[in-house]
């Protein structure tokens, strides 16, 4: 049984299962903020820690993520245990979003939301993680900072992604959607847009 944190919405219309990124777990400021904001749109948000992150939090020592097959297995286990009386959507921050997107087609989820998709490791644009995104057949929203080092706006245009994928860009954002001060853009605005776009995507695909 995987332990979960649930932001329960009033009169919920859907459930969003939201996975964390490689370096920060379910309780990170980003995860908490997104979960709270999306829940205000009548969407239950379920957060959880992958097993390696659970161990890291218990020991107080950072651990690298497990292999993708282990992460996929844990995400699948969680989907099998949660209440599916409402439509299910899946997604996550960075690595968590990537794992959700790899699981999407074989899952019962209606769609997926990836926040800061890791298209490639920073500085290694030739090591693409896009193979499954070229032919995916379920709706997928990618929210990406325009200057994300894991995949910048100008790069993504050349990736030939499936037509089921919608990419929404956050102005001058980095991997966590934070813009540079000199850009004149604001992190709070970008985070608010990420919440609004996520909720609108889920409503659209109910």
Short mmCIF file of N, CA, C and O in Angstrom, two decimals, residues 97-189:
data_model
loop_
_atom_site.label_atom_id
_atom_site.label_comp_id
_atom_site.label_asym_id
_atom_site.label_seq_id
_atom_site.Cartn_x
_atom_site.Cartn_y
_atom_site.Cartn_z
N UNK A 97 6.31 13.53 -14.30
CA UNK A 97 5.50 13.72 -15.50
C UNK A 97 5.92 12.77 -16.61
O UNK A 97 5.09 12.23 -17.34
N UNK A 98 7.22 12.58 -16.74
CA UNK A 98 7.72 11.66 -17.76
C UNK A 98 7.22 10.23 -17.49
O UNK A 98 6.74 9.54 -18.41
N UNK A 99 7.31 9.79 -16.25
CA UNK A 99 6.84 8.44 -15.90
C UNK A 99 5.34 8.33 -16.17
O UNK A 99 4.85 7.34 -16.73
N UNK A 100 4.58 9.36 -15.80
CA UNK A 100 3.14 9.35 -16.05
C UNK A 100 2.85 9.25 -17.55
O UNK A 100 1.96 8.50 -17.99
N UNK A 101 3.62 9.99 -18.36
CA UNK A 101 3.38 9.97 -19.81
C UNK A 101 3.71 8.61 -20.41
O UNK A 101 3.07 8.18 -21.37
N UNK A 102 4.69 7.91 -19.84
CA UNK A 102 5.05 6.57 -20.31
C UNK A 102 3.97 5.54 -19.96
O UNK A 102 3.80 4.54 -20.63
N UNK A 103 3.23 5.84 -18.91
CA UNK A 103 2.20 4.95 -18.40
C UNK A 103 0.83 5.21 -19.04
O UNK A 103 -0.06 4.36 -19.03
N UNK A 104 0.68 6.40 -19.59
CA UNK A 104 -0.63 6.91 -19.98
C UNK A 104 -1.45 5.96 -20.85
O UNK A 104 -2.59 5.65 -20.54
N UNK A 105 -0.89 5.49 -21.95
CA UNK A 105 -1.68 4.72 -22.91
C UNK A 105 -2.20 3.41 -22.32
O UNK A 105 -3.29 2.97 -22.67
N UNK A 106 -1.44 2.79 -21.45
CA UNK A 106 -1.85 1.50 -20.90
C UNK A 106 -2.69 1.66 -19.63
O UNK A 106 -3.18 0.67 -19.09
N UNK A 107 -2.85 2.88 -19.16
CA UNK A 107 -3.58 3.12 -17.92
C UNK A 107 -5.05 3.44 -18.23
O UNK A 107 -5.44 3.59 -19.39
N UNK A 108 -5.85 3.57 -17.17
CA UNK A 108 -7.25 3.96 -17.33
C UNK A 108 -7.40 5.48 -17.32
O UNK A 108 -8.52 5.99 -17.39
N UNK A 109 -6.29 6.20 -17.23
CA UNK A 109 -6.34 7.66 -17.16
C UNK A 109 -6.88 8.27 -18.45
O UNK A 109 -6.63 7.76 -19.54
N UNK A 110 -7.60 9.37 -18.30
CA UNK A 110 -8.18 10.07 -19.44
C UNK A 110 -7.15 10.96 -20.13
O UNK A 110 -7.30 11.31 -21.30
N UNK A 111 -6.12 11.38 -19.39
CA UNK A 111 -5.11 12.27 -19.95
C UNK A 111 -4.00 12.50 -18.95
O UNK A 111 -4.03 11.98 -17.83
N UNK A 112 -3.02 13.31 -19.36
CA UNK A 112 -1.81 13.48 -18.56
C UNK A 112 -1.35 14.94 -18.61
O UNK A 112 -1.44 15.58 -19.66
N UNK A 113 -0.84 15.44 -17.48
CA UNK A 113 -0.28 16.79 -17.40
C UNK A 113 1.17 16.69 -16.93
O UNK A 113 1.44 16.20 -15.83
N UNK A 114 2.10 17.15 -17.77
CA UNK A 114 3.53 17.15 -17.43
C UNK A 114 4.00 18.57 -17.17
O UNK A 114 3.86 19.43 -18.04
N UNK A 115 4.54 18.81 -16.00
CA UNK A 115 5.01 20.15 -15.64
C UNK A 115 6.53 20.18 -15.71
O UNK A 115 7.21 19.64 -14.83
N UNK A 116 7.08 20.78 -16.74
CA UNK A 116 8.51 20.79 -16.95
C UNK A 116 8.98 19.43 -17.44
O UNK A 116 9.64 18.69 -16.71
N UNK A 117 8.62 19.08 -18.67
CA UNK A 117 8.99 17.75 -19.18
C UNK A 117 10.50 17.69 -19.44
O UNK A 117 11.05 18.59 -20.10
N UNK A 118 11.18 16.64 -18.96
CA UNK A 118 12.63 16.53 -19.18
C UNK A 118 12.94 15.91 -20.55
O UNK A 118 13.24 14.73 -20.66
N UNK A 119 12.84 16.72 -21.60
CA UNK A 119 13.04 16.22 -22.96
C UNK A 119 14.43 15.61 -23.15
O UNK A 119 14.61 14.67 -23.90
N UNK A 120 15.41 16.18 -22.45
CA UNK A 120 16.78 15.66 -22.49
C UNK A 120 17.51 16.17 -21.25
O UNK A 120 17.10 17.17 -20.65
N UNK A 121 18.58 15.50 -20.82
CA UNK A 121 19.36 16.06 -19.71
C UNK A 121 19.94 17.41 -20.11
O UNK A 121 20.28 17.62 -21.28
N UNK A 122 20.08 18.34 -19.17
CA UNK A 122 20.65 19.65 -19.50
C UNK A 122 22.02 19.50 -20.16
O UNK A 122 22.86 18.71 -19.70
N UNK A 123 22.23 20.22 -21.25
CA UNK A 123 23.50 20.18 -21.96
C UNK A 123 23.70 18.96 -22.83
O UNK A 123 24.76 18.80 -23.45
N UNK A 124 22.69 18.08 -22.91
CA UNK A 124 22.80 16.85 -23.74
C UNK A 124 21.60 16.73 -24.67
O UNK A 124 20.78 15.81 -24.53
N UNK A 125 21.47 17.67 -25.61
CA UNK A 125 20.27 17.70 -26.46
C UNK A 125 20.14 16.48 -27.37
O UNK A 125 19.06 16.24 -27.93
N UNK A 126 21.23 15.71 -27.51
CA UNK A 126 21.15 14.51 -28.35
C UNK A 126 20.54 13.32 -27.61
O UNK A 126 20.15 12.33 -28.23
N UNK A 127 20.43 13.41 -26.29
CA UNK A 127 19.88 12.29 -25.50
C UNK A 127 18.40 12.52 -25.24
O UNK A 127 17.96 12.76 -24.11
N UNK A 128 17.61 12.42 -26.30
CA UNK A 128 16.18 12.76 -26.21
C UNK A 128 15.37 11.67 -25.51
O UNK A 128 15.64 10.48 -25.67
N UNK A 129 14.35 12.12 -24.78
CA UNK A 129 13.42 11.20 -24.10
C UNK A 129 12.03 11.42 -24.70
O UNK A 129 11.06 11.68 -23.98
N UNK A 130 11.95 11.31 -26.00
CA UNK A 130 10.71 11.68 -26.69
C UNK A 130 10.07 10.54 -27.47
O UNK A 130 8.99 10.73 -28.04
N UNK A 131 10.69 9.36 -27.51
CA UNK A 131 10.23 8.31 -28.41
C UNK A 131 8.72 8.04 -28.28
O UNK A 131 7.98 8.01 -29.26
N UNK A 132 8.26 7.85 -27.04
CA UNK A 132 6.84 7.52 -26.84
C UNK A 132 5.91 8.71 -27.09
O UNK A 132 4.71 8.53 -27.27
N UNK A 133 6.48 9.91 -27.13
CA UNK A 133 5.66 11.11 -27.34
C UNK A 133 5.34 11.36 -28.82
O UNK A 133 4.51 12.19 -29.14
N UNK A 134 5.99 10.62 -29.70
CA UNK A 134 5.79 10.84 -31.13
C UNK A 134 4.49 10.21 -31.61
O UNK A 134 3.91 10.65 -32.60
N UNK A 135 4.01 9.19 -30.88
CA UNK A 135 2.84 8.45 -31.36
C UNK A 135 1.77 8.26 -30.29
O UNK A 135 0.88 7.44 -30.44
N UNK A 136 1.86 9.02 -29.20
CA UNK A 136 0.91 8.84 -28.10
C UNK A 136 -0.51 9.16 -28.56
O UNK A 136 -0.72 10.10 -29.34
N UNK A 137 -1.48 8.39 -28.09
CA UNK A 137 -2.85 8.52 -28.59
C UNK A 137 -3.86 9.02 -27.58
O UNK A 137 -5.05 8.99 -27.82
N UNK A 138 -3.39 9.47 -26.42
CA UNK A 138 -4.29 10.07 -25.43
C UNK A 138 -3.86 11.51 -25.20
O UNK A 138 -2.68 11.86 -25.39
N UNK A 139 -4.77 12.37 -24.76
CA UNK A 139 -4.44 13.79 -24.58
C UNK A 139 -3.36 14.01 -23.53
O UNK A 139 -3.40 13.41 -22.45
N UNK A 140 -2.42 14.87 -23.86
CA UNK A 140 -1.32 15.17 -22.95
C UNK A 140 -0.99 16.65 -23.03
O UNK A 140 -0.83 17.20 -24.12
N UNK A 141 -0.91 17.28 -21.87
CA UNK A 141 -0.54 18.69 -21.77
C UNK A 141 0.86 18.79 -21.19
O UNK A 141 1.14 18.21 -20.14
N UNK A 142 1.73 19.52 -21.89
CA UNK A 142 3.06 19.81 -21.35
C UNK A 142 3.13 21.30 -21.03
O UNK A 142 2.88 22.14 -21.90
N UNK A 143 3.43 21.61 -19.77
CA UNK A 143 3.63 23.00 -19.34
C UNK A 143 5.13 23.19 -19.21
O UNK A 143 5.78 22.51 -18.41
N UNK A 144 5.68 24.09 -20.00
CA UNK A 144 7.14 24.19 -20.10
C UNK A 144 7.60 25.64 -19.99
O UNK A 144 7.05 26.53 -20.64
N UNK A 145 8.60 25.87 -19.13
CA UNK A 145 9.23 27.18 -19.11
C UNK A 145 9.93 27.43 -20.43
O UNK A 145 10.55 26.52 -21.00
N UNK A 146 9.85 28.65 -20.94
CA UNK A 146 10.40 28.94 -22.27
C UNK A 146 11.90 28.66 -22.36
O UNK A 146 12.40 28.31 -23.43
N UNK A 147 12.63 28.81 -21.25
CA UNK A 147 14.08 28.61 -21.31
C UNK A 147 14.51 27.43 -20.43
O UNK A 147 15.64 27.39 -19.92
N UNK A 148 13.64 26.45 -20.29
CA UNK A 148 13.93 25.24 -19.52
C UNK A 148 15.14 24.52 -20.14
O UNK A 148 15.12 24.19 -21.33
N UNK A 149 16.18 24.27 -19.35
CA UNK A 149 17.39 23.62 -19.87
C UNK A 149 17.16 22.15 -20.22
O UNK A 149 18.00 21.52 -20.85
N UNK A 150 16.01 21.60 -19.81
CA UNK A 150 15.64 20.23 -20.18
C UNK A 150 14.86 20.20 -21.50
O UNK A 150 14.43 19.14 -21.95
N UNK A 151 14.67 21.35 -22.11
CA UNK A 151 13.94 21.46 -23.37
C UNK A 151 13.38 22.86 -23.55
O UNK A 151 12.38 23.22 -22.94
N UNK A 152 14.09 23.67 -24.34
CA UNK A 152 13.68 25.07 -24.55
C UNK A 152 12.61 25.15 -25.64
O UNK A 152 12.47 24.25 -26.47
N UNK A 153 11.91 26.28 -25.64
CA UNK A 153 10.82 26.48 -26.58
C UNK A 153 11.26 26.26 -28.03
O UNK A 153 10.59 25.58 -28.80
N UNK A 154 12.42 26.82 -28.39
CA UNK A 154 12.86 26.73 -29.79
C UNK A 154 13.23 25.30 -30.18
O UNK A 154 13.15 24.93 -31.35
N UNK A 155 13.65 24.49 -29.22
CA UNK A 155 13.98 23.09 -29.51
C UNK A 155 12.71 22.27 -29.74
O UNK A 155 12.65 21.44 -30.65
N UNK A 156 11.73 22.47 -28.89
CA UNK A 156 10.55 21.60 -28.86
C UNK A 156 9.79 21.65 -30.18
O UNK A 156 9.23 20.64 -30.62
N UNK A 157 9.84 22.80 -30.84
CA UNK A 157 9.15 22.94 -32.14
C UNK A 157 9.64 21.91 -33.16
O UNK A 157 8.91 21.55 -34.09
N UNK A 158 10.87 21.42 -32.99
CA UNK A 158 11.44 20.49 -33.98
C UNK A 158 11.27 19.02 -33.61
O UNK A 158 11.75 18.14 -34.32
N UNK A 159 10.55 18.72 -32.52
CA UNK A 159 10.50 17.35 -32.02
C UNK A 159 9.44 16.46 -32.68
O UNK A 159 9.38 15.27 -32.42
N UNK A 160 8.55 17.05 -33.49
CA UNK A 160 7.54 16.25 -34.21
C UNK A 160 6.68 15.42 -33.25
O UNK A 160 6.44 14.23 -33.47
N UNK A 161 6.19 16.06 -32.19
CA UNK A 161 5.39 15.37 -31.19
C UNK A 161 4.01 15.01 -31.74
O UNK A 161 3.52 15.64 -32.67
N UNK A 162 3.39 14.00 -31.12
CA UNK A 162 2.04 13.58 -31.50
C UNK A 162 1.07 14.76 -31.47
O UNK A 162 1.20 15.67 -30.65
N UNK A 163 0.06 14.70 -32.33
CA UNK A 163 -0.94 15.78 -32.36
C UNK A 163 -1.83 15.78 -31.11
O UNK A 163 -2.57 16.72 -30.88
N UNK A 164 -1.74 14.72 -30.32
CA UNK A 164 -2.49 14.68 -29.06
C UNK A 164 -1.83 15.53 -27.97
O UNK A 164 -2.39 15.73 -26.91
N UNK A 165 -0.61 16.00 -28.26
CA UNK A 165 0.14 16.76 -27.25
C UNK A 165 -0.01 18.25 -27.46
O UNK A 165 0.19 18.77 -28.56
N UNK A 166 -0.39 18.91 -26.37
CA UNK A 166 -0.50 20.38 -26.37
C UNK A 166 0.63 20.91 -25.49
O UNK A 166 0.82 20.43 -24.37
N UNK A 167 1.40 21.86 -25.99
CA UNK A 167 2.48 22.45 -25.18
C UNK A 167 2.12 23.91 -24.88
O UNK A 167 1.84 24.68 -25.79
N UNK A 168 2.08 24.24 -23.60
CA UNK A 168 1.84 25.62 -23.18
C UNK A 168 3.10 26.15 -22.51
O UNK A 168 3.65 25.49 -21.62
N UNK A 169 3.55 27.31 -22.95
CA UNK A 169 4.82 27.86 -22.46
C UNK A 169 4.58 28.92 -21.39
O UNK A 169 3.64 29.71 -21.47
N UNK A 170 5.47 28.93 -20.39
CA UNK A 170 5.41 29.90 -19.31
C UNK A 170 6.54 30.90 -19.50
O UNK A 170 7.71 30.52 -19.63
N UNK A 171 6.17 32.17 -19.54
CA UNK A 171 7.05 33.25 -20.00
C UNK A 171 8.39 33.29 -19.26
O UNK A 171 8.43 33.44 -18.04
N UNK A 172 9.47 33.12 -20.03
CA UNK A 172 10.85 33.22 -19.54
C UNK A 172 11.13 32.23 -18.40
O UNK A 172 12.11 32.37 -17.68
N UNK A 173 10.29 31.20 -18.26
CA UNK A 173 10.42 30.28 -17.13
C UNK A 173 11.59 29.32 -17.28
O UNK A 173 11.95 28.92 -18.38
N UNK A 174 12.17 28.92 -16.12
CA UNK A 174 13.17 27.86 -16.09
C UNK A 174 12.45 26.52 -15.84
O UNK A 174 11.24 26.42 -16.04
N UNK A 175 13.16 25.51 -15.36
CA UNK A 175 12.56 24.18 -15.17
C UNK A 175 11.46 24.19 -14.11
O UNK A 175 10.60 23.31 -14.11
N UNK A 176 11.49 25.18 -13.21
CA UNK A 176 10.44 25.32 -12.20
C UNK A 176 9.54 26.52 -12.49
O UNK A 176 8.85 27.01 -11.60
N UNK A 177 9.61 26.99 -13.75
CA UNK A 177 8.76 28.09 -14.26
C UNK A 177 9.18 29.46 -13.76
O UNK A 177 8.49 30.45 -13.99
N UNK A 178 10.35 29.55 -13.11
CA UNK A 178 10.80 30.84 -12.57
C UNK A 178 11.45 31.68 -13.67
O UNK A 178 12.40 31.25 -14.32
N UNK A 179 10.96 32.91 -13.89
CA UNK A 179 11.58 33.81 -14.88
C UNK A 179 12.72 34.61 -14.24
O UNK A 179 12.82 34.69 -13.02
N UNK A 180 13.56 35.18 -15.10
CA UNK A 180 14.61 36.08 -14.61
C UNK A 180 13.98 37.42 -14.21
O UNK A 180 13.02 37.87 -14.86
N UNK A 181 14.52 38.04 -13.20
CA UNK A 181 13.98 39.33 -12.74
C UNK A 181 13.96 40.34 -13.88
O UNK A 181 12.99 41.09 -14.06
N UNK A 182 15.04 40.36 -14.66
CA UNK A 182 15.17 41.36 -15.73
C UNK A 182 14.15 41.15 -16.85
O UNK A 182 13.94 42.04 -17.66
N UNK A 183 13.51 39.98 -16.87
CA UNK A 183 12.56 39.69 -17.96
C UNK A 183 11.25 40.47 -17.81
O UNK A 183 10.49 40.63 -18.77
N UNK A 184 10.99 40.93 -16.59
CA UNK A 184 9.72 41.64 -16.35
C UNK A 184 8.57 40.68 -16.07
O UNK A 184 7.45 41.12 -15.80
N UNK A 185 8.83 39.37 -16.12
CA UNK A 185 7.79 38.38 -15.82
C UNK A 185 7.89 37.97 -14.36
O UNK A 185 8.88 38.25 -13.68
N UNK A 186 6.87 37.25 -13.90
CA UNK A 186 6.70 37.02 -12.48
C UNK A 186 6.42 35.54 -12.22
O UNK A 186 5.59 34.93 -12.89
N UNK A 187 7.12 34.95 -11.22
CA UNK A 187 6.93 33.54 -10.91
C UNK A 187 5.50 33.24 -10.48
O UNK A 187 4.91 32.24 -10.92
N UNK A 188 4.92 34.09 -9.66
CA UNK A 188 3.55 33.84 -9.19
C UNK A 188 2.57 33.77 -10.35
O UNK A 188 1.66 32.93 -10.36
N UNK A 189 2.76 34.63 -11.34
CA UNK A 189 1.89 34.62 -12.52
C UNK A 189 2.06 33.31 -13.28
O UNK A 189 1.09 32.68 -13.70
#
